[in-house]
CSV table of C-alpha atoms in Angstrom, one decimal:
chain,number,residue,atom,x,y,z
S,1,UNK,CA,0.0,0.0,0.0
S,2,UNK,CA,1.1,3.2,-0.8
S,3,UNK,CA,0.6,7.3,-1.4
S,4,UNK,CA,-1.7,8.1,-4.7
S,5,UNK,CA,0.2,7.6,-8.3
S,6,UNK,CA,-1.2,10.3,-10.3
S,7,UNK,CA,0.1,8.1,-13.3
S,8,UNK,CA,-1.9,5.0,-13.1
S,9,UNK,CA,-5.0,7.3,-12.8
S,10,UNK,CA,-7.2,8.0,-9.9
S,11,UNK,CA,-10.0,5.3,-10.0
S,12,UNK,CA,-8.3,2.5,-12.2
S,13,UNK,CA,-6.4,-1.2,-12.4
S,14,UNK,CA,-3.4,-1.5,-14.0
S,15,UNK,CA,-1.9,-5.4,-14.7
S,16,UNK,CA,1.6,-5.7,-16.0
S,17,UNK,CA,2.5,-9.3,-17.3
S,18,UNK,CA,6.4,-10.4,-17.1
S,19,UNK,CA,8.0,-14.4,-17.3
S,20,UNK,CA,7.3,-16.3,-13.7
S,21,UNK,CA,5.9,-12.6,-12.3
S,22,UNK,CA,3.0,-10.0,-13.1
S,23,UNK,CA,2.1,-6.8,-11.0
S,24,UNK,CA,-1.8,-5.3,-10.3
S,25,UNK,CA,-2.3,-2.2,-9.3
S,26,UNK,CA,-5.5,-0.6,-7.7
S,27,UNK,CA,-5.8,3.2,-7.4
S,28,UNK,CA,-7.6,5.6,-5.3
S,29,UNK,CA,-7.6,9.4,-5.6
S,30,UNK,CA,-5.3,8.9,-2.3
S,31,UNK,CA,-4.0,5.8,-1.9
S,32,UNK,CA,-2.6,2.9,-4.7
S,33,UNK,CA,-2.6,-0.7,-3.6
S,34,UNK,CA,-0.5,-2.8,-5.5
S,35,UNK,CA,0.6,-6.4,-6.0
S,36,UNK,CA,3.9,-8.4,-7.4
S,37,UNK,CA,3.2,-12.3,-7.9
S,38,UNK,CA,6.1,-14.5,-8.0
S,39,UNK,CA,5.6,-17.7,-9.5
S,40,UNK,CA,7.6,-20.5,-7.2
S,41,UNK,CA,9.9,-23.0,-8.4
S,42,UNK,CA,7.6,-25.7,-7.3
S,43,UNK,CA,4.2,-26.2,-4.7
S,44,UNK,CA,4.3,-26.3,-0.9
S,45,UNK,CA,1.5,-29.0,0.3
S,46,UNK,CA,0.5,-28.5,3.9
S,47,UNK,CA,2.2,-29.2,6.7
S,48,UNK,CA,4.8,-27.8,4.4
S,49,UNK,CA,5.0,-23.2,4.8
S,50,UNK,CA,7.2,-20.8,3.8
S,51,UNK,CA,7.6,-18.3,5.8
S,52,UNK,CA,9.4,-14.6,5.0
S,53,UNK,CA,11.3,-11.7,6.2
S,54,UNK,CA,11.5,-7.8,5.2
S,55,UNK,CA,15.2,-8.6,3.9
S,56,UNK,CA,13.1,-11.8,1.8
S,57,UNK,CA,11.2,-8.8,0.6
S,58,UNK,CA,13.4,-6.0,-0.3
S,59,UNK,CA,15.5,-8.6,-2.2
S,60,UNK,CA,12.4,-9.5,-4.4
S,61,UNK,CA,12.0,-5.9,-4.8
S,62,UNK,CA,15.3,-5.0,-5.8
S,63,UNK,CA,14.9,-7.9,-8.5
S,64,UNK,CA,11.5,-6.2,-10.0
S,65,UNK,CA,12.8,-2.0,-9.5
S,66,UNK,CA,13.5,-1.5,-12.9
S,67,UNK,CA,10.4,-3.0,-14.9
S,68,UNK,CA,8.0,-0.2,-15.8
S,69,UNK,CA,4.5,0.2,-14.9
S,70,UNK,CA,3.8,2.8,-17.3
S,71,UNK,CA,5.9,5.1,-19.5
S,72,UNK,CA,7.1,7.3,-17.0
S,73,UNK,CA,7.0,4.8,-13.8
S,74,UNK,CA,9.2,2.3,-12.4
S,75,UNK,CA,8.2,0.0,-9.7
S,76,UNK,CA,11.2,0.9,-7.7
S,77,UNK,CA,10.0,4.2,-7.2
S,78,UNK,CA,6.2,2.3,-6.0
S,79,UNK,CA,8.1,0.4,-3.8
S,80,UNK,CA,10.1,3.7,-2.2
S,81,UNK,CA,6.8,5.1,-1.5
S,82,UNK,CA,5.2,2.1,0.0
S,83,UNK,CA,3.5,3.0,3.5
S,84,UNK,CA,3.1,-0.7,4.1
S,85,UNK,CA,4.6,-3.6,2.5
S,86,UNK,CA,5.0,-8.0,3.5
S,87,UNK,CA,6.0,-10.3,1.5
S,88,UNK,CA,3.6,-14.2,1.8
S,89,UNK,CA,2.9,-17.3,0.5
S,90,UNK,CA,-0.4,-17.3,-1.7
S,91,UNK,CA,-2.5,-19.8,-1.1
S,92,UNK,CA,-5.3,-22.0,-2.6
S,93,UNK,CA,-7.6,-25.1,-2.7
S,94,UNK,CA,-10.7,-26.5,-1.0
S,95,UNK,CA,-10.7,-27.9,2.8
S,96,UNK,CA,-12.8,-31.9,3.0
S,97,UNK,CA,-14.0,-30.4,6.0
S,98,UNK,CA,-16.1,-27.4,7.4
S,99,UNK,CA,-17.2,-27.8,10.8
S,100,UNK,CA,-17.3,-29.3,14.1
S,101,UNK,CA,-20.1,-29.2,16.2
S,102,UNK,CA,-21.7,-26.4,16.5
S,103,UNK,CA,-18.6,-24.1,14.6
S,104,UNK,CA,-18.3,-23.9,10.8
S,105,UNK,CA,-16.5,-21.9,8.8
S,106,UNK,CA,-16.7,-20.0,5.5
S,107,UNK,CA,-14.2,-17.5,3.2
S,108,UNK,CA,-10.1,-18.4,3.2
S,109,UNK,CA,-10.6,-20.7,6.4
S,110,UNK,CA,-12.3,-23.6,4.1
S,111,UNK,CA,-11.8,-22.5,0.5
S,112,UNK,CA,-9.1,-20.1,-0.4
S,113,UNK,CA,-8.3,-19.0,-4.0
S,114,UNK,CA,-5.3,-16.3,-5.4
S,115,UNK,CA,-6.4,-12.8,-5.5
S,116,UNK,CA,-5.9,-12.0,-9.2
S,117,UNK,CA,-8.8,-11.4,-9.8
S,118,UNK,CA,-10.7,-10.6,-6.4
S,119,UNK,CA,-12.9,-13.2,-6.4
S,120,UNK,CA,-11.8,-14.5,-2.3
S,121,UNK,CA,-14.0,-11.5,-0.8
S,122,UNK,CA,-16.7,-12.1,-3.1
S,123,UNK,CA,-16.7,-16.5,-2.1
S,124,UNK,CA,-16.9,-15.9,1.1
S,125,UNK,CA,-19.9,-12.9,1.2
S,126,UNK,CA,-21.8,-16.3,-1.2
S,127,UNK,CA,-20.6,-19.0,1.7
S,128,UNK,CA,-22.0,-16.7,4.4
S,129,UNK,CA,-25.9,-16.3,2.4
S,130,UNK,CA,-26.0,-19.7,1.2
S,131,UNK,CA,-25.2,-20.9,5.3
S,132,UNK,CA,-27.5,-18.0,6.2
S,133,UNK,CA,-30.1,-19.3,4.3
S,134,UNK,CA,-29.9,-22.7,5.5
S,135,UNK,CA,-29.7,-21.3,9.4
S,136,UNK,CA,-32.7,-19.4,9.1
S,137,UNK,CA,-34.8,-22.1,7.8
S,138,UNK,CA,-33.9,-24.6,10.1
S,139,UNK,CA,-34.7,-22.2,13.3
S,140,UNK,CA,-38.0,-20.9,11.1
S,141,UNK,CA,-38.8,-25.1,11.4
S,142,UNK,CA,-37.9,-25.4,15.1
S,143,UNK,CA,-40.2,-22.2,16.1
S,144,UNK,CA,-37.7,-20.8,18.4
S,145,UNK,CA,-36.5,-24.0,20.4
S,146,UNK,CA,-33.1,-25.3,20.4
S,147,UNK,CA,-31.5,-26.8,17.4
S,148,UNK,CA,-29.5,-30.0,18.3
S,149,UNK,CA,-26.0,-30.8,17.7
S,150,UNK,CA,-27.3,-33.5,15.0
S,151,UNK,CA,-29.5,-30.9,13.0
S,152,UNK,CA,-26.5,-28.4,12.9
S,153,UNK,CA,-24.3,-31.2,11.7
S,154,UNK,CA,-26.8,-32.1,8.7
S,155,UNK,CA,-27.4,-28.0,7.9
S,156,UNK,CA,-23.8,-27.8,7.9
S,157,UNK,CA,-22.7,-30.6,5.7
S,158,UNK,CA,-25.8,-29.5,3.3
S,159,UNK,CA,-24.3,-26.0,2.9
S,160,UNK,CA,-20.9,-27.3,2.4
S,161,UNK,CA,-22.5,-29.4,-0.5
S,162,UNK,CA,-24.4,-26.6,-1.9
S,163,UNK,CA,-21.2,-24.6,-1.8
S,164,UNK,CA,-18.5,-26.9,-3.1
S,165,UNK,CA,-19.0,-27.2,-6.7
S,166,UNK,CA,-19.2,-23.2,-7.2
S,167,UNK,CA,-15.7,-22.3,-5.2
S,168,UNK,CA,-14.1,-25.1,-7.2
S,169,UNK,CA,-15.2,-23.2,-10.7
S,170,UNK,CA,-13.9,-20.1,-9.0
S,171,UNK,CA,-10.4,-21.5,-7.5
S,172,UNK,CA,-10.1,-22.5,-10.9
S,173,UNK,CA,-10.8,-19.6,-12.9
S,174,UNK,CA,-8.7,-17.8,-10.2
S,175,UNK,CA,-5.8,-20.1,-11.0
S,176,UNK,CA,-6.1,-19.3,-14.3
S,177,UNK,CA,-5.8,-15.9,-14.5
S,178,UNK,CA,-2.9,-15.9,-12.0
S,179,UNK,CA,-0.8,-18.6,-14.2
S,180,UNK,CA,-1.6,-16.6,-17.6
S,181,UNK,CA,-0.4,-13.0,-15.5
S,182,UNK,CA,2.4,-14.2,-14.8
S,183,UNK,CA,3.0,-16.6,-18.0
S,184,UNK,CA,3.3,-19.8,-15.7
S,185,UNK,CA,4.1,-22.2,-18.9
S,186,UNK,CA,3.9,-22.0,-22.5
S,187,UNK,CA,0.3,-22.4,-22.5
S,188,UNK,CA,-0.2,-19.5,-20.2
S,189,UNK,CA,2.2,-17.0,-22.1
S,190,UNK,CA,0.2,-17.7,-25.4
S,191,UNK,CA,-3.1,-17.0,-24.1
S,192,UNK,CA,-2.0,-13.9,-22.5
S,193,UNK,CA,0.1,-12.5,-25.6
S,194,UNK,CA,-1.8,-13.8,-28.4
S,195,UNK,CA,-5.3,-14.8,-27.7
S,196,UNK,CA,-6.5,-12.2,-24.4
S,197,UNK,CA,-5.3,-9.0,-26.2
S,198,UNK,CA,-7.1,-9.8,-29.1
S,199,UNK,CA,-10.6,-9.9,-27.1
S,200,UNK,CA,-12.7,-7.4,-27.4
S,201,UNK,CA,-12.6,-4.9,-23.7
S,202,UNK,CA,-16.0,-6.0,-22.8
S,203,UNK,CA,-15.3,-10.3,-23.2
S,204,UNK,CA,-13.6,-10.3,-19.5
S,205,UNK,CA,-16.2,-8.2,-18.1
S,206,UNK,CA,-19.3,-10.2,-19.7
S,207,UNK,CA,-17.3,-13.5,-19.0
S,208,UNK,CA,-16.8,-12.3,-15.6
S,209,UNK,CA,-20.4,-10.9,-15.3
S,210,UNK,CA,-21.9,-14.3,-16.0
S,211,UNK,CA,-19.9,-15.8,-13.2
S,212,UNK,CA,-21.2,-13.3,-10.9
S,213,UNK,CA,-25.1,-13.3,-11.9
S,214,UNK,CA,-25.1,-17.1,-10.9
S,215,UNK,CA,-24.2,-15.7,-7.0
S,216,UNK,CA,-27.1,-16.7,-4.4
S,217,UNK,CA,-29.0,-14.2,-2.4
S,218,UNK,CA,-30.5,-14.0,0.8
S,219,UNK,CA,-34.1,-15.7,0.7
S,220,UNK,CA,-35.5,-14.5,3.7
S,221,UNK,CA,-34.5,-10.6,2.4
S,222,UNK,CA,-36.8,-8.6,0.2
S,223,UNK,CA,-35.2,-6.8,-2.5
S,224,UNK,CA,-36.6,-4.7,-5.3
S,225,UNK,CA,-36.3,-6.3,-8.3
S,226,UNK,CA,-36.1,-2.7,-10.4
S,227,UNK,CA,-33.3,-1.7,-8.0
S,228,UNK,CA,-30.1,-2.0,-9.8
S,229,UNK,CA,-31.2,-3.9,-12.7
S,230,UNK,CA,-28.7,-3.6,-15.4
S,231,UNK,CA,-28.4,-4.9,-18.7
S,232,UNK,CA,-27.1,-9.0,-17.7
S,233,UNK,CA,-30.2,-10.5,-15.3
S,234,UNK,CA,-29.0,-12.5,-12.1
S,235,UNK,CA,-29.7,-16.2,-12.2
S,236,UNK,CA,-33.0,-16.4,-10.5
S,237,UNK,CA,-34.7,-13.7,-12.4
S,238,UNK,CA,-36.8,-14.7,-15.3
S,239,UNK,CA,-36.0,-11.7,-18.0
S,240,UNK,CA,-36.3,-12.8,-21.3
S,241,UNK,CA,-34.9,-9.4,-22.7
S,242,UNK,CA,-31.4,-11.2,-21.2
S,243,UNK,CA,-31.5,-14.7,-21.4
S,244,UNK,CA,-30.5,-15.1,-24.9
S,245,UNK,CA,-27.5,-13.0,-24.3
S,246,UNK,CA,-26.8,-14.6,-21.1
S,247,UNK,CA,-26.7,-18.3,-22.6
S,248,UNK,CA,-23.9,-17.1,-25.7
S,249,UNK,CA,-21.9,-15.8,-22.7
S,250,UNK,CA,-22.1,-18.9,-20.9
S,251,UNK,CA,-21.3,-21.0,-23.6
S,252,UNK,CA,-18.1,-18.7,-25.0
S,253,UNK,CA,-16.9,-18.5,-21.0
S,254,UNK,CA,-17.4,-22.5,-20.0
S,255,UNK,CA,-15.7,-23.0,-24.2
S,256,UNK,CA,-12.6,-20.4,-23.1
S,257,UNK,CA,-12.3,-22.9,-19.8
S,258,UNK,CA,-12.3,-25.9,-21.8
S,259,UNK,CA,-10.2,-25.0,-24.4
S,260,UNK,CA,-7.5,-23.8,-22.2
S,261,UNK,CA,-8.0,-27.2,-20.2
S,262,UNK,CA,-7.4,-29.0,-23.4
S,263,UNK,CA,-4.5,-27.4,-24.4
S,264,UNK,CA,-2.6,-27.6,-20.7
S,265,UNK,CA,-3.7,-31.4,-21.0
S,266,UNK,CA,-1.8,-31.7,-24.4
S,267,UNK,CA,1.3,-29.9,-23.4
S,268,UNK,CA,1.5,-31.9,-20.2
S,269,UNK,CA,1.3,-35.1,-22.6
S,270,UNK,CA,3.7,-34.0,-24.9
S,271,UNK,CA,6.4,-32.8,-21.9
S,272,UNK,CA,6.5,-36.5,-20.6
S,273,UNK,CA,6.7,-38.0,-23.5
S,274,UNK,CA,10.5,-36.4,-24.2
């Protein structure tokens, strides 16, 4: 985090690409929060962590001050500024288990995915409705006595059911972008140099926009269907004047996910077979 960069604009995101690295940058008329991913030589599976000091950090740095942001920016001079800065491990992937008893969890506790695109916030807001919705039925059902241990442990393991195919298309999506930022492969490095720039600006926000209509809302909450309608309908609202447009982007989003499935399956293939 650092003091406002009146060249990366006031209100905007800025993503630079680079081999094994990529940077993001978030401004605010008086603040700029930014981001340098590292691609790691290999994984870390629990039990096994990483963990790093400021000298870890101002090495990485150091390694990165050169590369321009813009055409009159460094990130050197970002990283002079910086009001706060760490360097961590980034995390991902989907716990077997969610609760105990009468605790469960939702967000980074359970299912954690990179931050690329933003989507961790946004998971967990989902996990909290979806349990929400499930909590206030089941105490609607006991009209205000105590829910048992045994009821809790079925509500529970429903909403961890409800919830587990939907952070698995996200972590994925999220792992994804991350690889293709920070060209993680050949396959990465030619989707984000020869196929991404060649979509038109609105493909990642439609593609991304579709992902977001299918989010669930609180049931027990009325909202006013005219408020904040715009021009892609969520998922449970019957608008024909949307649907046709909604099922194209579905299809080019799940085809882009596919495709890019296919082709790390082939390279993969061909690698062990030299």
């Amino acid at each position: 985090m650092g003091p406002a960069a009146p060249e990366l604009g006031e209100r905007d995101m800025t993503v630079v690409r680079d081999d094994r690295y990529s940077f993001l940058f978030l401004t605010q008329p008086d603040k700029l929060f930014f981001f340098v991913f590292f691609r790691l030589e290999h994984e870390f599976r629990w039990p096994e962590r990483r963990r790093y000091t400021d000298a870890d950090a101002e090495a990485l740095a150091a390694s990165v001050a050169s590369h321009p942001i813009c055409e009159s920016l460094v990130f050197g001079e970002i990283w002079q500024k910086r009001i706060r800065g760490s360097l961590i491990s980034l995390e991902e992937g989907i716990l077997q288990h969610w609760s105990h008893g009468r605790i469960v969890l939702a967000g980074d506790s359970v299912h954690k995915v990179t931050p690329n695109i933003a989507l961790g916030g946004n998971s967990t807001m989902e996990s909290v409705v979806v349990l929400c919705n499930h909590l206030e039925r089941t105490v609607a059902a006991h009209h205000g006595g105590r829910v048992s241990r045994a009821t809790l442990g079925r509500v529970f393991d429903q909403y961890r059911r409800d919830r587990e195919k939907r952070v698995h298309e996200i972590m994925e999506l999220s792992s994804l972008i991350t690889r293709v930022q920070a060209w993680g492969g050949i396959l990465p490095k030619v989707l984000a140099c020869w196929v991404l720039p060649f979509q038109a600006d609105h493909k990642l926000t439609d593609q991304l926009g579709e992902l977001i209509r299918m989010a669930p809302k609180l049931d027990y909450v009325e909202v006013d269907q005219e408020f904040g309608r715009g021009r892609l309908a969520w998922e449970d609202e019957k608008d024909s004047r949307s649907l046709d447009k909604v099922k194209k982007m579905a299809f080019v989003s799940r085809l882009t996910v596919y495709l890019a499935r296919c082709l790390t399956a082939l390279f993969l293939a061909y690698s062990l077979s030299i």
